[in-house]
XYZ file of N, CA and C in Angstrom:
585
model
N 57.596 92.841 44.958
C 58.262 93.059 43.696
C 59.455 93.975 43.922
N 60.743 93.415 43.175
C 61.904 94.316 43.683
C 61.969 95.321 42.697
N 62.160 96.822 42.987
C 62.569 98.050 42.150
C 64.156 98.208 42.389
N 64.163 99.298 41.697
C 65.460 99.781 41.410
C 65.397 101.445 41.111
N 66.216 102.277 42.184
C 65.548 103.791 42.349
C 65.760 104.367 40.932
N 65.442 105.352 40.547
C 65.888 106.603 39.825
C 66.415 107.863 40.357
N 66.363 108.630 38.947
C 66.734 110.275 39.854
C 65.932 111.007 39.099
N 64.952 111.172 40.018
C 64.567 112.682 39.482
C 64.973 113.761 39.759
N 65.205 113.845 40.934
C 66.007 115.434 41.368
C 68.043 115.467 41.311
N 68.259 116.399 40.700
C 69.540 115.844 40.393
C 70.716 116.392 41.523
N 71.683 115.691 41.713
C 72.865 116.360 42.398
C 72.930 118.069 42.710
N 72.634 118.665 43.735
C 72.898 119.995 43.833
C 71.470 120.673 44.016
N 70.784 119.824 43.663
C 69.107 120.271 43.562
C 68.518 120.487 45.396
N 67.694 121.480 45.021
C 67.447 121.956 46.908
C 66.264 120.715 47.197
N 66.430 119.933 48.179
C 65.875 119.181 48.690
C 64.375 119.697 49.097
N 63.724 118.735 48.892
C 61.978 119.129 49.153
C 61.440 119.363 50.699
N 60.940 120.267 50.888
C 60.471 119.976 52.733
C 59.405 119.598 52.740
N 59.008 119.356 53.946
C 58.206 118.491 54.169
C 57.609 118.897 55.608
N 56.512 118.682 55.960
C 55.883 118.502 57.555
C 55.370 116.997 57.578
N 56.030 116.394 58.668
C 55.478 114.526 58.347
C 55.733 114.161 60.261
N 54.690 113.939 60.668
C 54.168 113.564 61.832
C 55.828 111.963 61.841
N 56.343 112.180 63.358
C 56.930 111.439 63.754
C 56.476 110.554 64.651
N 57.328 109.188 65.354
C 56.906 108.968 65.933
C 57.197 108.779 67.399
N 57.821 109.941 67.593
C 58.097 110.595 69.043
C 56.866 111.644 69.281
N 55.950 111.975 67.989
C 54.990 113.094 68.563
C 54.565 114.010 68.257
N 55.698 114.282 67.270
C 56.208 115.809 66.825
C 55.975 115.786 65.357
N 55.690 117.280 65.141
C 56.055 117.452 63.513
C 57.473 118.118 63.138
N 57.488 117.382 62.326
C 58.975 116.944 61.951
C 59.358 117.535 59.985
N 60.082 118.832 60.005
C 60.592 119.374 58.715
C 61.709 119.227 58.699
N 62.441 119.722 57.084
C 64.005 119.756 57.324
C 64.530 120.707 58.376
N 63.842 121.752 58.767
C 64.293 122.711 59.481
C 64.361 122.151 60.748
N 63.810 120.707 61.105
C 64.272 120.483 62.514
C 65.411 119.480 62.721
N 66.109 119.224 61.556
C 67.548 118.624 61.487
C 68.534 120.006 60.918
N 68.716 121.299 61.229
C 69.145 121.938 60.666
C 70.497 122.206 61.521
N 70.430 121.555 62.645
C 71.792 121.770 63.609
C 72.837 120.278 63.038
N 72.144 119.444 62.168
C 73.219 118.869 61.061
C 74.141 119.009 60.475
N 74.764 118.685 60.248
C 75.676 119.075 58.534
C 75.015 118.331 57.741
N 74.779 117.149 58.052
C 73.847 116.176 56.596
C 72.714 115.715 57.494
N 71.918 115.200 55.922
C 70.456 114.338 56.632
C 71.207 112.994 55.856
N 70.379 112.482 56.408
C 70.534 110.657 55.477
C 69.219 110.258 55.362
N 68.427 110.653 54.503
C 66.290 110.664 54.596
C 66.222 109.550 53.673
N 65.903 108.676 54.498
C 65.453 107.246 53.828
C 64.724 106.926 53.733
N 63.583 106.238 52.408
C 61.942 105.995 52.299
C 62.622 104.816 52.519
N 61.503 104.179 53.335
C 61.737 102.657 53.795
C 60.235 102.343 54.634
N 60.110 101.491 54.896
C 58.969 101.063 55.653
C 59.594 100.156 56.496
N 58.157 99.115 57.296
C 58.061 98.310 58.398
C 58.770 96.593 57.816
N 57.588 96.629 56.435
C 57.168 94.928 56.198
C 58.217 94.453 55.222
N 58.651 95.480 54.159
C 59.952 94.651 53.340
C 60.817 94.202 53.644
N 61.358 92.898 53.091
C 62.642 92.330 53.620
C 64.128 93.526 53.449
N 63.729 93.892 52.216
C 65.232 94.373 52.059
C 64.988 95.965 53.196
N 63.918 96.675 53.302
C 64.058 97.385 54.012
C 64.539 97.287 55.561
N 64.109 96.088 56.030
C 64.073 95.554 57.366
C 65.790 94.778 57.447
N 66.154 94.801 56.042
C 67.711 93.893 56.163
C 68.575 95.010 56.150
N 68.063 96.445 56.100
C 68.787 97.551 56.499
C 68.910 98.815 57.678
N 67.784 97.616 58.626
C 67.707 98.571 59.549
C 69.090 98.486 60.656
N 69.442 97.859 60.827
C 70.685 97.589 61.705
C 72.107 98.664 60.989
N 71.793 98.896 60.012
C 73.054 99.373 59.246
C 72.508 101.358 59.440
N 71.470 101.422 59.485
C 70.991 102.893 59.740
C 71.038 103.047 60.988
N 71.010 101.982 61.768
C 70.683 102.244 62.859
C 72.129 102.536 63.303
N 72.927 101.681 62.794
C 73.832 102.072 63.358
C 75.180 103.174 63.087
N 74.851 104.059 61.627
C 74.549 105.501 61.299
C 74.325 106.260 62.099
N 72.885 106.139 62.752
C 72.492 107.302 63.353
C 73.443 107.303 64.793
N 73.901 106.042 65.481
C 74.164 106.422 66.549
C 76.141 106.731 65.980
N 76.726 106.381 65.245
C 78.035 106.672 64.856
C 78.117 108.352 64.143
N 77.175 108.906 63.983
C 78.183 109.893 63.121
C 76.849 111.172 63.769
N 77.901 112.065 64.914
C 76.978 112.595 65.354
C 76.265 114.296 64.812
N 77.025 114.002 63.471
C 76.804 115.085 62.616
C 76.097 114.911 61.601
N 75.338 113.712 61.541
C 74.511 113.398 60.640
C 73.054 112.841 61.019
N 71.814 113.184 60.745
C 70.726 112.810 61.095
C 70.113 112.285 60.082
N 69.705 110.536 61.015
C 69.095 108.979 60.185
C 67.644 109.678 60.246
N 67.047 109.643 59.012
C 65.432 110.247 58.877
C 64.748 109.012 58.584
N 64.249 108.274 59.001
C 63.059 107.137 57.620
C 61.982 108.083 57.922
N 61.415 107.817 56.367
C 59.941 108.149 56.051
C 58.915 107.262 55.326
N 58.014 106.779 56.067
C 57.611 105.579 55.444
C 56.749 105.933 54.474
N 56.269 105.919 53.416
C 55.437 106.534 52.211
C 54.208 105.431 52.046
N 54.123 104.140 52.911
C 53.379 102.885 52.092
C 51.605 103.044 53.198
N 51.415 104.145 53.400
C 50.095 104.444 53.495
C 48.928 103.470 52.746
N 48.738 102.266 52.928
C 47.706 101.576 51.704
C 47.440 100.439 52.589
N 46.090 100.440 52.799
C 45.067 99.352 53.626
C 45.416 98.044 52.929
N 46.304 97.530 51.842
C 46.743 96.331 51.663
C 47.344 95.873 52.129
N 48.671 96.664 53.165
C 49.646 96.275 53.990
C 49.499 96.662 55.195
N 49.073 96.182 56.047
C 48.695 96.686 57.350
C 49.523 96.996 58.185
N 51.015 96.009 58.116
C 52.175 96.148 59.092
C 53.080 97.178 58.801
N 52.836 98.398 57.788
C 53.282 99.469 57.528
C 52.615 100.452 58.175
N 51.778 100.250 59.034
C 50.700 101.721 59.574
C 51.587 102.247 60.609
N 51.281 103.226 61.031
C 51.753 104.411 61.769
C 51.686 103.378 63.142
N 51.262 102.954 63.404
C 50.604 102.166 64.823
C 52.777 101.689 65.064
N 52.277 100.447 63.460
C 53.112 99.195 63.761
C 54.646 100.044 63.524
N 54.975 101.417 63.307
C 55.903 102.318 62.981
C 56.808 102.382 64.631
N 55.400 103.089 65.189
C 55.769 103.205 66.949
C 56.011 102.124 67.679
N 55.725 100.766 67.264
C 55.900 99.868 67.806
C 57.620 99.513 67.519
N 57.760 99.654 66.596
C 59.092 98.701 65.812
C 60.609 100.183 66.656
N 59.791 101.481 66.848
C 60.462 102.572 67.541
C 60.772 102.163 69.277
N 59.782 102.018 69.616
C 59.293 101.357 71.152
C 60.135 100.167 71.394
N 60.429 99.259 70.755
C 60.915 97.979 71.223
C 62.304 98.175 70.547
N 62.692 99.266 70.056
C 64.358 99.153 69.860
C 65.041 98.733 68.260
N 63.888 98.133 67.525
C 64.504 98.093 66.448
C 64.716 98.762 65.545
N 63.852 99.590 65.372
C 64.412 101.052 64.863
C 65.173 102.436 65.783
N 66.111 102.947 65.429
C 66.576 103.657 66.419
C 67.466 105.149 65.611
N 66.572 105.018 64.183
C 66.813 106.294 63.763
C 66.786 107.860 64.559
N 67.133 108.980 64.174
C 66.752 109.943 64.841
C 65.443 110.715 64.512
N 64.982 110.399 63.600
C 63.323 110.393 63.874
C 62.810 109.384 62.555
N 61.425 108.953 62.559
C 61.219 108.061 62.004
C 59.419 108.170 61.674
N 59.459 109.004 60.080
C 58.387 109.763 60.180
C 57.034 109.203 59.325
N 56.116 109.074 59.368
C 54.873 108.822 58.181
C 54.728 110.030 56.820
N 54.612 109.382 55.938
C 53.889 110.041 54.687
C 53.071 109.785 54.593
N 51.668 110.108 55.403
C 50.625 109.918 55.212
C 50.317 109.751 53.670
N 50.377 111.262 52.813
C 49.441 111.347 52.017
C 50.663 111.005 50.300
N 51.527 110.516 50.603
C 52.237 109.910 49.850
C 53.185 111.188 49.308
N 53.096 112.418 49.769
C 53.374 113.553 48.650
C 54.758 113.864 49.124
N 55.411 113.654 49.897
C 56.947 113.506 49.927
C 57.709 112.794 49.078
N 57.327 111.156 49.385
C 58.223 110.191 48.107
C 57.972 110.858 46.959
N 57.104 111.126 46.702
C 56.498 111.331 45.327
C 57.517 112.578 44.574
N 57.590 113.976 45.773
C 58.760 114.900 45.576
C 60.088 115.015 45.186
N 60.696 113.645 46.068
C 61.927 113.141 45.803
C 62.021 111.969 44.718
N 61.132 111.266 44.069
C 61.225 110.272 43.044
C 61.102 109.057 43.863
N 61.246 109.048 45.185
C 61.091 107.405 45.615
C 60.316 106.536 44.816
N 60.962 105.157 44.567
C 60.641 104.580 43.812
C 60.012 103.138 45.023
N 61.634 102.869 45.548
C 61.624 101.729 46.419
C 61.823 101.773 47.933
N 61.638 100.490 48.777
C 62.160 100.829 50.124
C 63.097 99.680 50.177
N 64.781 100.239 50.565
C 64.682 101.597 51.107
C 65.424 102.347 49.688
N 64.856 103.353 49.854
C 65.589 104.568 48.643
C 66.225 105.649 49.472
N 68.008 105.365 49.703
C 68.535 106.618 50.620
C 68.630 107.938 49.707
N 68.665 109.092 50.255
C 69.025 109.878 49.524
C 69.682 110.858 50.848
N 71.228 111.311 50.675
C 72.089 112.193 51.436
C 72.054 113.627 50.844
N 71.479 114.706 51.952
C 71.706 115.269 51.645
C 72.452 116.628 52.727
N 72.586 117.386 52.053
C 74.186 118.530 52.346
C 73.548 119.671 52.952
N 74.111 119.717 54.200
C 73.686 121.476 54.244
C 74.349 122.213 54.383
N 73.707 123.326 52.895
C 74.401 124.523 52.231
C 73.625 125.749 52.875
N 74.040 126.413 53.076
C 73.725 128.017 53.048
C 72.252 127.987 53.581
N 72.501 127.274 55.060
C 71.043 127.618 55.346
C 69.764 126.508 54.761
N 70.015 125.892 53.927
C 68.643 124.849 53.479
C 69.694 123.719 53.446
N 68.911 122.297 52.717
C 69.859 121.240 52.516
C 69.707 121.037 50.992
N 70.371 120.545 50.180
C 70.514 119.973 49.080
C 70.851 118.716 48.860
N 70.298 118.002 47.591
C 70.527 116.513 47.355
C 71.841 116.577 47.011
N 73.148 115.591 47.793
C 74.401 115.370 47.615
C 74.913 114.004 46.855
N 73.546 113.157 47.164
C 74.177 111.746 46.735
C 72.851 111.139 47.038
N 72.405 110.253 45.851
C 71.287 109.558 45.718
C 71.679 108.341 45.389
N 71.832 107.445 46.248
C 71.937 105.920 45.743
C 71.901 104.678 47.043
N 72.027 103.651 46.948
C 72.131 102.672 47.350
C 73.078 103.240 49.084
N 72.650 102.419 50.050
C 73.523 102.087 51.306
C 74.552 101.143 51.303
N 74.679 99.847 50.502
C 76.294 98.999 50.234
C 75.614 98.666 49.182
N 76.495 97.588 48.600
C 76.854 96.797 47.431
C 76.152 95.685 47.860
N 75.193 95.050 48.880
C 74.434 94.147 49.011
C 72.904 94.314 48.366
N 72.879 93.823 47.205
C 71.365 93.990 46.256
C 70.192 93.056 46.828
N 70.523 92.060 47.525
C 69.647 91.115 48.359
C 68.943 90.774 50.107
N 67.972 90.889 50.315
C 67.779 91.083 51.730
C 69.228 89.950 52.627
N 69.585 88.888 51.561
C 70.267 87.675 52.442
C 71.694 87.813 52.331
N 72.477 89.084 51.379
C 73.445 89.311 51.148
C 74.176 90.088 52.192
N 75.102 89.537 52.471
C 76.012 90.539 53.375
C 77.021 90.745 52.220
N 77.197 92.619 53.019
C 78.039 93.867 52.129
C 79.142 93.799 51.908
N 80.340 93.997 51.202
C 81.387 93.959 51.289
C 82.085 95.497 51.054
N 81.248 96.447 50.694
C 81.531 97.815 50.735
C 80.155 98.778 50.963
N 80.479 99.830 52.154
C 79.084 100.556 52.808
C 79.923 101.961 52.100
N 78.790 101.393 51.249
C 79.553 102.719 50.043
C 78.393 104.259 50.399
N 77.473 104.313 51.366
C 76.889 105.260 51.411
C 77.829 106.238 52.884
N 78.655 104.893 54.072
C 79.164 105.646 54.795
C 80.387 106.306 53.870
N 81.252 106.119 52.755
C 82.389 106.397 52.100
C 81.188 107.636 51.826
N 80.843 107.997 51.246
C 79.697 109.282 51.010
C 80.101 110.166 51.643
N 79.274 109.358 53.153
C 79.450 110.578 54.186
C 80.503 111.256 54.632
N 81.593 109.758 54.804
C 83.086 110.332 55.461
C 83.181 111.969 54.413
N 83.356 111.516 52.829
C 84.036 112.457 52.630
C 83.089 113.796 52.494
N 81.750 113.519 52.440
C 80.616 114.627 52.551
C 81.490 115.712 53.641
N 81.488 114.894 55.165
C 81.597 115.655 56.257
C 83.574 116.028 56.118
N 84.057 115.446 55.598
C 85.466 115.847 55.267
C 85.392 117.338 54.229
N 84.880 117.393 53.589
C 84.282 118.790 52.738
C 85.199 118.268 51.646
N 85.142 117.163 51.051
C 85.555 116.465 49.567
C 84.861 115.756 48.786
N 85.181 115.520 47.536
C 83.849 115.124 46.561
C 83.545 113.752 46.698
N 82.338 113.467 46.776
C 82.577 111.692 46.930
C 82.839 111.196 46.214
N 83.509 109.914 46.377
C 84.398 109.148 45.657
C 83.533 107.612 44.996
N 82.086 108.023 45.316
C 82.101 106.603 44.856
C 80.652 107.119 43.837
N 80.177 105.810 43.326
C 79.140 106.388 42.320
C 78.027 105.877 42.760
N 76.857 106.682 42.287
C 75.703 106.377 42.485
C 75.186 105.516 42.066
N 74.587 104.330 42.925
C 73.999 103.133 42.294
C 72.678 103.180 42.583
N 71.799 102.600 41.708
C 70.197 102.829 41.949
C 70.370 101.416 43.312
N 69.328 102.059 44.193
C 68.720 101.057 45.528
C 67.833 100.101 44.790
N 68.075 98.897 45.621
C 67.099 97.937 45.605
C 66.279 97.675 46.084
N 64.953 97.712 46.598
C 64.029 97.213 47.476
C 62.520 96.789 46.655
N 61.465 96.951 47.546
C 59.894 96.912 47.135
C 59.398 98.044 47.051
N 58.874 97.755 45.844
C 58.456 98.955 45.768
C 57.218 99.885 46.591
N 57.521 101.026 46.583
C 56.482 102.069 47.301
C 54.616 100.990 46.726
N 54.302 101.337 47.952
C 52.748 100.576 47.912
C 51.856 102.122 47.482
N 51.456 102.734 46.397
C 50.967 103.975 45.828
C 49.597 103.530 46.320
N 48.608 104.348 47.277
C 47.561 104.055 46.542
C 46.861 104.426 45.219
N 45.621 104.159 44.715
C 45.383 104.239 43.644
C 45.493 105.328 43.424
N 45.459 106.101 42.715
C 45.338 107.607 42.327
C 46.731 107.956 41.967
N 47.510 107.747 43.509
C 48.755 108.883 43.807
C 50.029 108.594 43.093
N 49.577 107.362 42.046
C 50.839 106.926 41.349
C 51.798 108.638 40.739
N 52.660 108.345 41.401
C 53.324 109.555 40.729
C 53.844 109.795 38.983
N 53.728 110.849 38.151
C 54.205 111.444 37.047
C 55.308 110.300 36.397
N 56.393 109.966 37.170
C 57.704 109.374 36.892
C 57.066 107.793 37.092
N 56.106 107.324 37.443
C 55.975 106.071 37.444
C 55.733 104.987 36.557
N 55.448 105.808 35.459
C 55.902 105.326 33.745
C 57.284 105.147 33.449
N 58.090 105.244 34.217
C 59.917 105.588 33.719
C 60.260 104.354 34.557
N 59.449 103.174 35.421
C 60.101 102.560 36.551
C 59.841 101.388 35.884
């Protein structure tokens, strides 16, 4: 089922931390992208099309802009989807198709849930100010709404350019498209009446 993100946390708002097992090994907070200027922390998973029709475009983020660190965090923890587990995470790391700079599990769902993730993938850029990071720009990676669509504007790199230029961005926030977060039962988040 395709979503469409929201905002719960607004422009300027201090970004949530987190401890979320990677899959290089490590535990992985904002404080260990802090030699950044920006993060680019993307909920996304393994099995969605539209998530998987954006891995080439992060991927190739992380290796172009060496002042910015590609985060995925996969949030879809739920024994209904199996090809989202931590296993099939390291695998998709291992064989090259993911090639973010780290690429982490939400086990217990309570990250997305922090930031409002709705869908995968849901980017959210954020800035580092004074020592922590803050949410700079919450929206969409291009103007392609369909896993089969190719982009005609990568309106999240226009973001960054002018993020890392120290000017306001120029373009507007569009809610992301993808599938939605797989909640298990319980952990449906507060805001999941608003989706």
């Amino acid at each position: 089922m395709a979503e469409g993100s929201i905002e719960v946390l607004s422009t300027g708002t201090e970004a949530p931390d987190f401890e979320l097992q990677g899959t290089d090994g490590e535990t992985h907070s904002l404080d260990s992208f802090a030699d950044a200027e920006a993060v680019l922390l993307v909920f996304t998973c393994n099995h969605c099309p539209y998530a998987k029709a954006k891995f080439d475009e992060l991927n190739a983020i992380a290796e172009e802009y060496d002042d910015v660190a590609v985060v995925g965090v996969n949030p879809n923890d739920n024994p209904d989807y199996p090809d989202d587990s931590f296993e099939r995470m390291e695998e998709l790391v291992e064989d090259g198709t993911i090639q973010y700079d780290a690429y982490l599990f939400d086990g217990d769902q309570r990250v997305a849930a922090a930031y409002g993730a709705v869908c995968t993938p849901d980017p959210f850029l954020l800035e580092r100010t004074n020592g922590s990071f803050e949410i700079a720009f919450h929206s969409r990676l291009d103007d392609a709404t369909n896993p089969d669509d190719e982009p005609t504007r990568a309106e999240m790199r226009e973001a960054i350019d002018a993020l890392l230029a120290g000017e306001e961005i120029p373009v507007d926030e569009n809610p992301s498209r993808g599938c939605s977060i797989k909640w298990r039962e319980g952990n449906e988040p507060d805001y999941w009446d608003r989706v």
